[in-house]
Amino acid sequence: MAATAMAQALNAALRDSLDADERVVVFGEDVGRLGGVFRVTDGLADAFGDRRCFDTPVCEAGIAGLAVGMAMAGFRPVVEMQFDAFAYPAFEQIASHVAKTRNRTRGALALPLVIRVPYGGGIGGVEHHSDSSEAYYAHTAGLKVVTPATVADAYSLLREAVEDPDPVVFLEPKRHYWSKDDVELPVRTEPFGAATVRRAGRDATLVAYGPSVAVALAAAREAEAEGLDVEVLDLRTLVPLDDRALTASVRRTGRCLVVHEAQGFAGVGAEIAARVQERCFEALRAPVLRVTGLDIPYPPPLLESAHLPDVGRVLDGLRRLLPGRRTSGGHRDQRVARTAEPVPSDRTFSLPDLGEGLTEAEVLDWKVAVGDTVTHDQVVVEVETAKSVVTLPSPFAGTVTARHCEAGEIVQVGAALLSVGEKTARASSELGSGAVLTGYGTRGPQRSPLPAAREGEDRQTLLSPALSGTRIPMDATAEKFLRSHRDSPAVTIWADADATELLAARATFGTGLLPLLARCTLAALAAFPELNARIDTDRADIVRMPQVHLGFAAQTAHGQAVPVVRDAARLPFVGLAGELRRLTDLARRGTLPTEHRTGATFTLNNYGVFDVDGATPLLNHPQAAMLGVGRVTDRPWAVDGRLEIRKVVHLSLTFDHRVCDGGTASGFLRHVVDGVTAPGPS
């Protein structure tokens, strides 16, 4: 079986539903061309056309209203509310029409539609991006409410939702979009209204659903080390609710703890507690307890971990249910370390939530070894997620007493990474780390003062640069290069050009080669303005710039600089040549003004000074394109049907594929080639 992510399973369910029933249509904000914010609808528009999978305006009430009308007309719409709290503008439609039409028409009109809602926390989302809104829908009579916790359920329950004659609110735990299981699709699991026992136990029942099931299972495993045998019941559907499975489990164990992310007051957990109390009172050996989110508006990302139920809070709830049953002290990872056994005073640093629903990471490289002294925010390990490579700083200071995994291992979020001696940590600081892990890593890159000793290497030899090499801090451009490589889908195309006439034009115009190349570049940008652009990633917009601020490579005694000619397209050729000379001179003297060091909209890069033919550069973020010029060499060249030795230059264009297609990019490069081959009068 192949490892399949939940997002892939949902995509497969939609694809199979569209293929099985021509009445099924998928629509919502960005679900077509983009493939959805979380790529759940990726490829559906290409496979089924924009009449079966299409984008809508940013109007949630309109999306829901359109779904109602299409369902009445015989279609089976599947709509996406881009994030949980974005659905609130559509709630009047959902409560008044989606939920009521079947009853209002006395069953004459069924309403077979699905409202997909990415919901819940754990991705470090900002306001309106991380609500747990299930209680609103569960309280609205006429709706079925479904939330999968596994990859298999994600596929099966969504297929069933599309086939159901009634409206279904399908809540997708966004933090688990990238969770993977070994599942062979297609698969069918239990139907609506059937809960399932994810882990059998005798001492207590943990009731959970959606994103909280993984937390409940992790807590049950931890509780086993304390002598507690805990059953985990996954409800799967909130409406209809499986009362039979719920009461049967609680009657077996005599204790019940409900876990969910939404706030506790009037939440789904309150309804479950009431039902258990009503149906299992004589079997209960302790009050029904709940572990929930706090009764507050959803907090900002930096406070998210304090709001969401975690393993520690669930374990505390179990200990309240089962007092006197603990066999080990405190909540602590009990696994045996490979390199040392942590002592009771240790603090354990676990893999944090790295954002965007990522649930695991591969350990690439340890920066510390057992016995090393670490400081607050010192980078201790480098890991790789499905999105990027991340360096993780220690939230504690002290001595490393254990590493709980080694390079090459896949580690789940929440699993222990290393332990730090608590006594030393407290002596250093009582306040803990100043860095907060949210999204990808911390506030900024940190360097370890001393690398970890490799196997067979005396750690003391690492103190000598002669033995271990010189450690040089990276400058500020390193992060910019990383961001460009990670965030820009860059493509490079190239062509050779006969530069014989261009070299001859230097004498004609009384100037160097750079102004002539800059003139060719500006002429091509006038013809193809799509490449004078930047990407606004926050708003997912392409911004075409009204002026051309031309950056160009200038070699100095301190390395390469990139001065910027402001509003270059408006300068006459003589003025352009003069400005290029002036800025080059200032750069070499180290006196280049700030306004000529930043703000470039396009870069002209000259590799010829390095005596190389070309390169595939990284874009200068946030620019969208860069023209590269290699060295000019003597090469055989066909001229009017005869072979001559000509001066030939290699030209390349690297561009962000989001701003234009290959035809536009090729047109730009050909325009430059034409300008190089036949330079006209200035």
XYZ file of C-alpha atoms in Angstrom:
682
model
C 0.000 0.000 0.000
C 1.116 3.535 -0.736
C 1.267 6.214 1.962
C -1.591 8.602 1.180
C -2.162 12.039 2.699
C -5.620 13.115 3.806
C -5.680 15.916 1.225
C -4.931 13.365 -1.490
C -7.708 11.092 -0.254
C -10.207 13.967 -0.336
C -9.059 14.857 -3.843
C -9.524 11.248 -4.927
C -13.016 11.169 -3.400
C -14.034 14.297 -5.314
C -12.480 12.976 -8.515
C -14.270 9.622 -8.214
C -17.569 11.346 -7.357
C -17.301 13.601 -10.417
C -16.471 10.595 -12.556
C -19.314 8.470 -11.161
C -22.152 11.013 -11.399
C -22.400 13.751 -14.016
C -24.697 15.711 -11.696
C -21.824 16.366 -9.263
C -20.278 19.830 -9.552
C -17.507 21.354 -7.434
C -17.205 25.098 -6.911
C -16.001 27.746 -4.480
C -13.246 30.310 -4.069
C -10.004 29.254 -5.806
C -11.049 25.601 -6.179
C -10.642 25.613 -9.959
C -7.516 27.217 -11.363
C -5.562 27.173 -8.095
C -6.778 23.783 -6.929
C -7.851 25.055 -3.515
C -5.836 26.737 -0.774
C -4.839 23.277 0.485
C -4.791 21.741 -3.037
C -7.695 19.417 -2.243
C -9.282 20.195 -5.639
C -5.989 20.169 -7.532
C -6.384 18.965 -11.120
C -10.172 18.602 -11.070
C -10.823 21.531 -13.400
C -8.284 20.168 -15.886
C -9.805 16.696 -15.738
C -13.514 17.609 -15.840
C -13.611 21.099 -17.318
C -14.670 24.431 -15.878
C -18.376 23.523 -16.054
C -17.865 20.785 -13.444
C -15.205 22.469 -11.264
C -15.091 26.253 -11.240
C -14.166 29.324 -9.230
C -16.724 31.688 -7.705
C -16.578 35.303 -6.541
C -15.556 35.954 -2.944
C -19.122 35.782 -1.632
C -19.859 32.892 0.714
C -23.576 33.665 0.944
C -23.715 33.603 -2.846
C -21.855 30.289 -2.963
C -24.322 28.694 -0.553
C -27.306 30.230 -2.344
C -26.072 28.962 -5.711
C -25.638 25.491 -4.220
C -29.252 25.531 -2.985
C -30.560 26.493 -6.417
C -28.451 23.911 -8.234
C -29.473 21.163 -5.813
C -33.145 22.070 -6.385
C -32.495 21.827 -10.126
C -31.147 18.281 -9.854
C -27.401 18.808 -9.459
C -25.280 17.536 -6.565
C -23.085 20.521 -5.689
C -19.984 20.221 -3.518
C -18.895 23.655 -2.335
C -15.875 24.775 -0.352
C -15.792 27.487 2.277
C -12.138 28.434 2.045
C -11.665 28.551 5.834
C -13.966 27.786 8.751
C -14.772 31.340 9.866
C -15.221 32.442 6.241
C -18.458 30.432 6.247
C -20.199 32.717 8.730
C -21.491 35.132 6.051
C -23.204 32.093 4.501
C -24.780 30.927 7.743
C -28.137 32.574 7.073
C -28.385 30.611 3.817
C -27.220 27.418 5.544
C -29.577 27.696 8.534
C -32.616 29.111 6.740
C -32.520 27.316 3.399
C -29.961 24.506 3.228
C -31.148 22.967 6.491
C -34.874 23.708 6.115
C -35.838 23.106 2.477
C -36.618 19.403 2.814
C -38.815 20.028 5.859
C -40.381 23.151 4.340
C -41.470 21.190 1.252
C -42.613 18.191 3.327
C -40.016 16.042 1.636
C -40.905 17.038 -1.914
C -37.485 18.605 -2.425
C -34.356 16.829 -1.233
C -31.240 18.947 -1.088
C -28.229 16.750 -1.953
C -25.350 19.145 -1.418
C -22.080 19.107 0.506
C -20.464 22.102 2.209
C -16.765 21.387 2.711
C -15.178 23.399 5.515
C -11.442 23.223 6.404
C -11.722 23.723 10.152
C -9.866 23.694 13.438
C -6.483 24.926 14.565
C -2.924 23.758 14.548
C -1.603 25.572 11.456
C -0.757 28.932 13.018
C -3.502 30.681 11.070
C -4.453 34.292 11.674
C -7.921 35.537 12.640
C -10.824 33.847 10.788
C -8.568 30.974 9.684
C -8.744 28.548 12.618
C -12.225 28.392 14.163
C -13.893 25.221 15.413
C -17.476 25.847 14.343
C -18.994 22.368 14.571
C -21.473 23.237 17.345
C -23.249 25.797 15.121
C -23.923 23.175 12.466
C -24.705 20.328 14.874
C -27.306 22.549 16.578
C -28.981 23.369 13.241
C -31.646 20.721 12.647
C -31.691 19.455 9.084
C -27.938 19.212 8.577
C -25.717 16.170 8.753
C -22.314 16.987 10.262
C -19.284 14.853 9.469
C -15.620 15.126 10.450
C -13.031 12.475 9.516
C -9.940 11.730 11.566
C -8.200 9.235 9.265
C -7.239 9.111 5.618
C -9.580 6.197 4.921
C -12.511 7.984 6.561
C -11.724 11.166 4.642
C -12.238 9.322 1.359
C -15.155 7.142 2.423
C -17.167 9.753 4.319
C -16.796 12.331 1.542
C -17.994 9.837 -1.056
C -20.977 9.051 1.157
C -21.655 12.750 1.734
C -21.803 13.415 -2.018
C -24.198 10.493 -2.482
C -26.435 11.440 0.470
C -29.888 12.904 -0.345
C -29.605 15.439 2.483
C -27.267 18.406 2.983
C -23.985 17.526 4.671
C -21.518 19.863 6.352
C -18.179 18.137 5.892
C -15.602 19.436 8.377
C -12.023 18.711 7.288
C -9.348 18.954 10.022
C -6.877 21.193 8.216
C -3.963 20.376 10.510
C -4.177 16.772 9.244
C -4.311 17.470 5.512
C -0.723 16.179 5.324
C -1.196 13.255 7.714
C -0.472 9.993 5.909
C -1.752 6.435 6.260
C -1.086 3.304 4.255
C -4.419 3.155 2.449
C -5.422 1.597 -0.844
C -8.010 3.822 -2.510
C -10.894 3.579 -3.153
C -11.978 2.372 0.273
C -15.290 2.308 2.115
C -15.448 2.421 5.916
C -18.393 2.562 8.309
C -21.383 4.665 7.150
C -22.761 7.881 8.653
C -23.898 7.473 12.244
C -21.339 4.790 13.113
C -18.608 5.624 15.598
C -15.529 3.439 15.801
C -13.174 2.379 18.581
C -9.689 3.459 17.559
C -8.097 1.929 20.641
C -9.695 -0.547 23.031
C -9.307 -0.107 26.798
C -10.836 -0.921 30.173
C -10.242 2.027 32.514
C -11.788 5.042 30.763
C -13.304 6.172 27.455
C -11.760 9.090 25.586
C -14.397 10.484 23.216
C -13.029 12.578 20.345
C -13.658 13.496 16.738
C -11.821 15.140 13.844
C -8.453 16.676 14.772
C -8.751 15.689 18.448
C -8.642 11.955 17.727
C -4.878 12.046 17.157
C -4.405 13.919 20.449
C -6.581 11.367 22.260
C -4.633 8.437 20.834
C -1.314 10.014 21.785
C -2.583 10.636 25.315
C -3.822 7.047 25.587
C -0.384 5.771 24.622
C 1.257 8.034 27.199
C -1.252 6.939 29.837
C -0.279 3.323 29.297
C 3.106 4.141 30.843
C 1.204 5.224 33.954
C -0.701 1.965 34.149
C -3.917 3.287 32.558
C -5.753 1.299 29.897
C -7.699 3.923 27.929
C -10.225 3.388 25.133
C -10.461 5.970 22.337
C -13.821 6.375 20.584
C -13.869 8.328 17.304
C -17.397 9.667 16.714
C -16.774 10.338 12.959
C -20.232 11.929 12.532
C -21.706 14.400 14.993
C -25.105 14.297 13.279
C -26.236 11.559 13.292
C -24.522 10.662 16.573
C -23.836 7.026 17.420
C -25.477 6.854 20.860
C -25.227 3.070 20.911
C -21.429 2.947 20.502
C -20.995 5.858 22.916
C -23.033 4.324 25.717
C -21.620 0.840 25.139
C -18.051 2.100 25.517
C -18.764 4.139 28.656
C -20.681 1.266 30.219
C -17.615 -0.958 29.682
C -15.135 1.489 31.230
C -17.291 3.417 33.722
C -15.508 6.694 32.993
C -15.719 9.257 30.189
C -13.536 12.160 29.087
C -14.536 14.230 26.024
C -11.889 16.063 23.988
C -12.448 18.730 21.335
C -10.781 21.932 20.137
C -13.822 24.207 20.252
C -14.579 26.209 23.393
C -16.219 24.199 26.151
C -19.319 26.268 26.894
C -22.311 24.922 24.920
C -19.955 22.847 22.776
C -20.500 19.392 21.332
C -18.758 17.955 24.386
C -21.520 19.322 26.609
C -24.137 17.401 24.602
C -22.058 14.220 24.787
C -21.606 14.616 28.545
C -25.360 15.103 28.994
C -26.180 12.003 26.942
C -23.654 9.876 28.825
C -25.037 11.125 32.150
C -28.604 10.349 31.081
C -27.905 6.902 29.602
C -25.025 5.572 31.725
C -25.578 7.101 35.159
C -25.644 3.814 37.034
C -22.442 2.649 35.295
C -20.413 5.799 35.918
C -17.707 5.651 38.565
C -16.689 9.296 38.124
C -18.239 12.474 36.686
C -17.986 13.015 32.933
C -15.146 15.442 32.241
C -14.213 17.596 29.240
C -10.927 18.888 27.867
C -11.644 21.644 25.356
C -10.450 24.895 23.924
C -10.746 27.961 26.119
C -13.927 30.069 26.236
C -12.364 32.905 24.273
C -12.259 34.087 20.662
C -9.686 32.033 18.801
C -6.263 33.382 19.838
C -3.453 34.620 17.560
C -0.883 32.065 16.346
C 1.634 32.664 19.126
C -0.957 31.693 21.753
C -2.543 28.838 19.821
C -0.740 26.078 21.698
C -2.095 27.375 25.010
C -5.646 27.239 23.636
C -5.695 23.820 21.962
C -6.053 20.656 24.040
C -2.769 18.772 24.059
C -1.545 15.474 25.421
C -0.619 16.975 28.782
C -4.083 18.435 29.388
C -5.757 15.178 28.349
C -3.512 13.218 30.709
C -4.401 15.590 33.537
C -8.070 14.912 32.806
C -7.495 11.160 32.900
C -5.709 11.471 36.234
C -8.721 13.319 37.641
C -10.925 10.464 36.427
C -8.603 7.825 37.883
C -6.974 9.245 41.038
C -4.343 7.053 42.635
C -3.734 5.039 39.457
C -0.510 6.788 38.431
C 2.577 4.624 38.490
C 5.115 7.211 37.332
C 5.592 10.838 38.217
C 4.331 13.617 35.972
C 3.743 13.864 32.269
C 6.986 13.060 30.590
C 8.066 11.098 27.536
C 8.909 7.678 28.991
C 10.679 6.234 25.969
C 14.268 5.110 26.449
C 16.751 7.482 24.844
C 19.232 5.973 22.446
C 22.169 7.864 23.890
C 21.202 8.455 27.535
C 18.326 8.013 29.962
C 16.692 11.341 30.970
C 16.553 11.961 34.690
C 13.411 13.221 36.489
C 14.662 16.822 36.507
C 14.972 16.901 32.712
C 12.938 19.101 30.429
C 11.945 17.470 27.170
C 11.802 19.426 23.906
C 9.231 17.883 21.557
C 8.775 18.427 17.826
C 6.530 21.513 17.602
C 3.670 22.051 15.204
C 5.394 23.396 12.097
C 2.282 24.880 10.515
C -0.009 24.246 7.517
C -1.284 20.960 8.866
C 2.117 19.221 8.725
C 2.230 16.299 11.136
C 5.727 14.893 10.772
C 9.285 15.766 9.874
C 12.476 13.912 9.054
C 15.474 14.565 11.281
C 18.297 15.671 8.980
C 21.142 16.712 11.248
C 21.757 17.073 14.961
C 23.701 20.173 15.972
C 24.313 19.002 19.554
C 25.346 15.792 21.288
C 24.604 14.337 24.709
C 26.697 16.229 27.256
C 26.739 19.489 25.296
C 25.686 22.681 27.010
C 22.980 24.558 25.132
C 21.634 28.068 25.521
C 18.150 29.452 24.969
C 17.257 29.601 21.267
C 20.405 27.757 20.191
C 19.714 25.663 17.094
C 19.835 22.013 18.147
C 18.453 20.089 15.179
C 17.593 20.502 11.502
C 14.467 18.772 10.182
C 12.746 18.542 6.827
C 8.981 18.699 6.335
C 6.915 18.256 3.189
C 7.323 22.018 2.696
C 10.864 23.028 3.647
C 13.971 22.488 5.742
C 13.575 23.955 9.230
C 16.096 24.611 12.017
C 14.722 24.236 15.526
C 16.062 26.156 18.549
C 16.012 24.847 22.076
C 13.423 26.415 24.401
C 15.641 25.447 27.355
C 19.170 26.152 28.517
C 21.270 23.516 30.223
C 23.014 20.230 29.477
C 21.714 17.790 26.862
C 20.969 14.538 28.684
C 19.307 12.570 25.881
C 18.546 12.556 22.178
C 15.370 10.605 21.492
C 15.822 10.054 17.762
C 18.599 10.022 15.208
C 19.200 11.478 11.754
C 17.040 9.861 9.106
C 14.109 9.102 11.396
C 10.582 10.355 10.728
C 9.243 12.068 13.856
C 5.613 12.934 14.569
C 4.589 16.347 15.877
C 4.602 16.156 19.678
C 7.233 13.396 19.851
C 10.286 13.990 22.051
C 13.432 15.280 20.334
C 15.886 15.800 23.192
C 16.040 16.331 26.949
C 17.891 19.103 28.768
C 18.967 18.996 32.403
C 16.450 21.146 34.293
C 18.749 22.301 37.098
C 21.194 23.944 34.703
C 18.340 25.340 32.649
C 16.782 27.076 35.638
C 20.107 28.445 36.760
C 20.442 30.074 33.353
C 16.938 31.516 33.170
C 13.582 30.957 34.791
C 11.709 32.482 31.903
C 12.366 29.906 29.184
C 12.991 30.601 25.527
C 12.557 33.981 23.918
C 11.746 32.345 20.567
C 8.277 31.141 19.748
C 7.805 28.258 17.330
C 5.027 29.082 14.903
C 4.773 28.357 11.205
C 8.279 27.432 10.001
C 10.632 27.794 12.966
C 11.439 30.796 15.108
C 11.937 34.539 14.877
C 15.300 34.232 13.162
C 18.182 31.858 12.406
C 20.518 31.089 15.291
C 23.970 29.529 15.199
C 25.174 26.790 17.449
C 28.383 27.866 19.216
C 29.774 24.351 18.947
C 28.809 21.541 16.551
C 27.898 18.080 17.731
C 30.707 15.564 17.886
C 30.480 12.947 15.169
C 30.778 9.259 15.911
C 34.357 8.381 16.785
C 35.425 12.026 17.101
C 36.753 13.552 20.301
C 34.541 16.533 21.073
C 37.526 18.531 22.312
C 39.043 18.520 18.823
C 36.076 20.563 17.674
C 37.512 23.504 19.604
C 40.352 23.710 17.101
C 39.518 25.317 13.719
C 42.590 23.630 12.304
C 40.966 20.252 12.914
C 37.321 21.043 12.284
C 37.403 23.942 9.811
C 36.550 27.594 10.190
C 32.933 28.415 11.007
C 31.757 31.512 9.129
C 28.363 33.087 9.867
C 26.052 33.448 6.893
C 25.183 36.989 5.891
C 21.693 38.417 5.457
C 21.513 37.430 1.786
C 21.524 33.723 2.655
C 17.945 33.810 3.907
C 16.919 35.762 0.810
C 18.466 33.114 -1.450
C 16.657 30.382 0.476
C 13.329 32.177 0.199
C 13.770 32.718 -3.529
C 14.614 29.063 -4.109
C 11.712 27.900 -1.954
C 8.984 30.316 -3.031
C 9.621 31.052 -6.719
C 8.785 28.492 -9.442
C 11.679 29.751 -11.543
C 12.386 28.614 -15.100
C 15.490 29.430 -17.160
C 15.574 29.630 -20.961
C 18.564 30.609 -23.073
C 19.813 31.464 -26.547
C 23.110 32.331 -28.213
C 23.463 35.607 -30.090
C 25.946 36.981 -32.593
C 27.406 39.954 -30.692
C 29.858 41.043 -33.381
C 27.846 44.143 -34.298
C 27.170 44.920 -30.633
C 30.916 45.011 -29.919
C 31.465 47.229 -32.931
C 28.727 49.575 -31.669
C 30.828 50.429 -28.609
C 33.083 52.574 -30.792
C 30.131 54.067 -32.631
C 28.382 55.154 -29.440
C 31.539 55.833 -27.442
C 30.424 53.684 -24.543
C 30.958 50.356 -22.867
C 29.080 47.098 -23.413
C 26.839 47.387 -20.331
C 24.804 50.424 -21.510
C 24.131 48.676 -24.837
C 22.912 45.547 -23.054
C 20.817 47.690 -20.702
C 19.233 49.406 -23.696
C 18.347 46.012 -25.244
C 16.843 44.927 -21.904
C 14.711 48.053 -21.517
C 13.438 47.757 -25.088
C 12.400 44.154 -24.446
C 10.656 45.127 -21.199
C 8.713 47.810 -23.093
C 7.521 45.115 -25.488
C 6.892 42.515 -22.761
C 5.949 44.400 -19.545
C 4.741 41.167 -17.930
C 8.319 40.522 -16.817
C 8.660 43.845 -14.991
C 6.633 42.531 -12.068
C 6.669 41.130 -8.584
C 4.554 38.582 -6.715
C 2.482 39.672 -3.724
C 2.351 36.302 -1.964
C 0.140 37.550 0.871
C -2.651 38.490 -1.549
C -1.759 35.983 -4.292
C -1.465 38.838 -6.814
C 0.887 39.592 -9.698
C 1.877 43.273 -9.457
C 3.081 44.796 -12.728
C 5.340 47.703 -11.931
C 4.704 51.083 -13.614
C 8.419 52.015 -13.759
C 11.504 49.978 -14.569
C 14.088 50.197 -11.801
C 16.972 48.306 -13.384
C 19.376 46.429 -11.144
C 22.730 45.477 -12.658
C 25.707 43.467 -11.475
C 28.831 45.435 -10.624
C 32.026 43.742 -9.482
C 33.792 45.460 -6.564
C 36.765 44.729 -4.321
C 34.306 43.456 -1.704
C 32.383 41.182 -4.052
C 29.459 41.692 -6.362
C 27.061 44.582 -5.784
C 23.743 45.265 -7.507
C 23.196 49.014 -7.956
C 19.749 50.119 -9.103
C 19.087 52.655 -11.854
C 15.817 54.314 -10.847
C 13.232 54.827 -13.603
C 15.740 53.578 -16.172
C 13.277 53.406 -19.081
C 12.836 57.202 -19.050
C 16.530 57.984 -19.417
C 17.975 58.744 -22.857
C 20.805 56.453 -23.899
C 23.515 58.972 -22.965
C 21.891 59.541 -19.574
C 21.543 55.783 -19.026
C 25.219 55.196 -19.805
C 26.230 58.013 -17.491
C 24.086 56.697 -14.635
C 25.519 53.184 -15.029
C 29.077 54.600 -14.805
C 28.214 56.781 -11.806
C 26.568 54.002 -9.807
C 29.330 51.520 -10.623
C 31.920 53.977 -9.334
C 29.914 54.607 -6.135
C 29.524 50.858 -5.554
C 33.252 50.268 -5.912
C 33.974 53.060 -3.434
C 31.389 51.674 -0.997
C 29.333 54.884 -1.053
C 26.279 53.714 -2.988
C 23.196 55.534 -1.582
C 20.413 53.458 -0.040
C 17.896 54.430 -2.719
C 20.180 52.862 -5.337
C 20.727 49.618 -3.405
C 17.125 48.409 -3.212
C 13.868 48.516 -5.120
C 14.949 46.922 -8.409
C 12.103 45.543 -10.527
C 14.351 43.664 -12.988
C 18.018 42.631 -12.865
C 20.644 42.508 -15.613
C 23.312 40.044 -14.512
C 26.714 39.796 -16.184
C 28.423 36.410 -15.812
C 31.063 37.302 -18.404
C 33.269 38.969 -15.801
C 33.687 35.513 -14.228
C 34.723 34.036 -17.601
C 31.760 31.645 -17.716
C 29.223 31.165 -20.477
C 26.069 31.234 -18.347
C 24.239 30.169 -15.223
C 20.783 29.397 -13.805
C 20.548 32.066 -11.097
C 18.216 32.525 -8.166
C 15.781 35.368 -8.647
C 16.310 38.484 -6.590
C 13.098 38.224 -4.543
C 10.528 39.774 -4.989
C 11.523 40.365 -8.621
C 10.028 38.042 -11.203
C 12.799 37.905 -13.823
C 16.522 38.277 -14.464
C 18.522 38.510 -17.729
C 21.927 36.834 -17.669
C 24.808 37.634 -20.034
C 27.755 35.266 -20.380
C 31.229 35.844 -21.772
C 31.742 36.805 -25.409
C 33.776 34.146 -27.228
C 34.948 33.393 -30.758
C 32.768 30.684 -32.247
C 31.983 29.388 -35.727
C 28.714 30.936 -36.872
C 26.619 30.603 -40.028
C 26.312 33.976 -41.828
C 24.356 34.130 -45.094
C 25.040 30.477 -45.795
C 28.764 30.558 -45.035
C 30.694 29.734 -41.878
C 32.540 32.558 -40.136
C 34.236 33.095 -36.801
C 32.013 35.556 -34.935
C 31.775 37.026 -31.445
C 29.011 35.012 -29.749
C 27.391 35.642 -26.361
C 25.156 33.347 -24.319
C 21.953 35.037 -23.042
C 19.604 33.528 -20.481
C 16.294 34.576 -18.955
C 15.268 33.259 -15.541
C 11.644 34.050 -14.731
C 8.915 33.242 -12.226
C 6.503 31.073 -14.194
C 3.557 32.611 -12.352
C 3.944 35.967 -14.115
C 3.882 34.698 -17.692
C 3.937 31.620 -19.897
C 6.812 30.303 -21.950
C 5.671 32.127 -25.082
C 5.936 35.528 -23.430
C 9.319 34.695 -21.905
C 10.634 33.418 -25.248
C 9.378 36.559 -26.974
C 11.245 38.721 -24.467
C 14.487 36.784 -24.931
C 14.207 36.888 -28.735
C 13.698 40.645 -28.523
C 16.959 40.960 -26.566
C 18.741 38.673 -29.051
C 17.559 40.860 -31.939
C 18.838 43.960 -30.145
C 22.230 42.341 -29.543
C 22.509 41.053 -33.109
C 21.542 44.314 -34.807
C 21.947 47.309 -32.471
C 20.183 50.280 -34.006
C 20.865 53.992 -33.571
C 20.400 55.410 -30.090
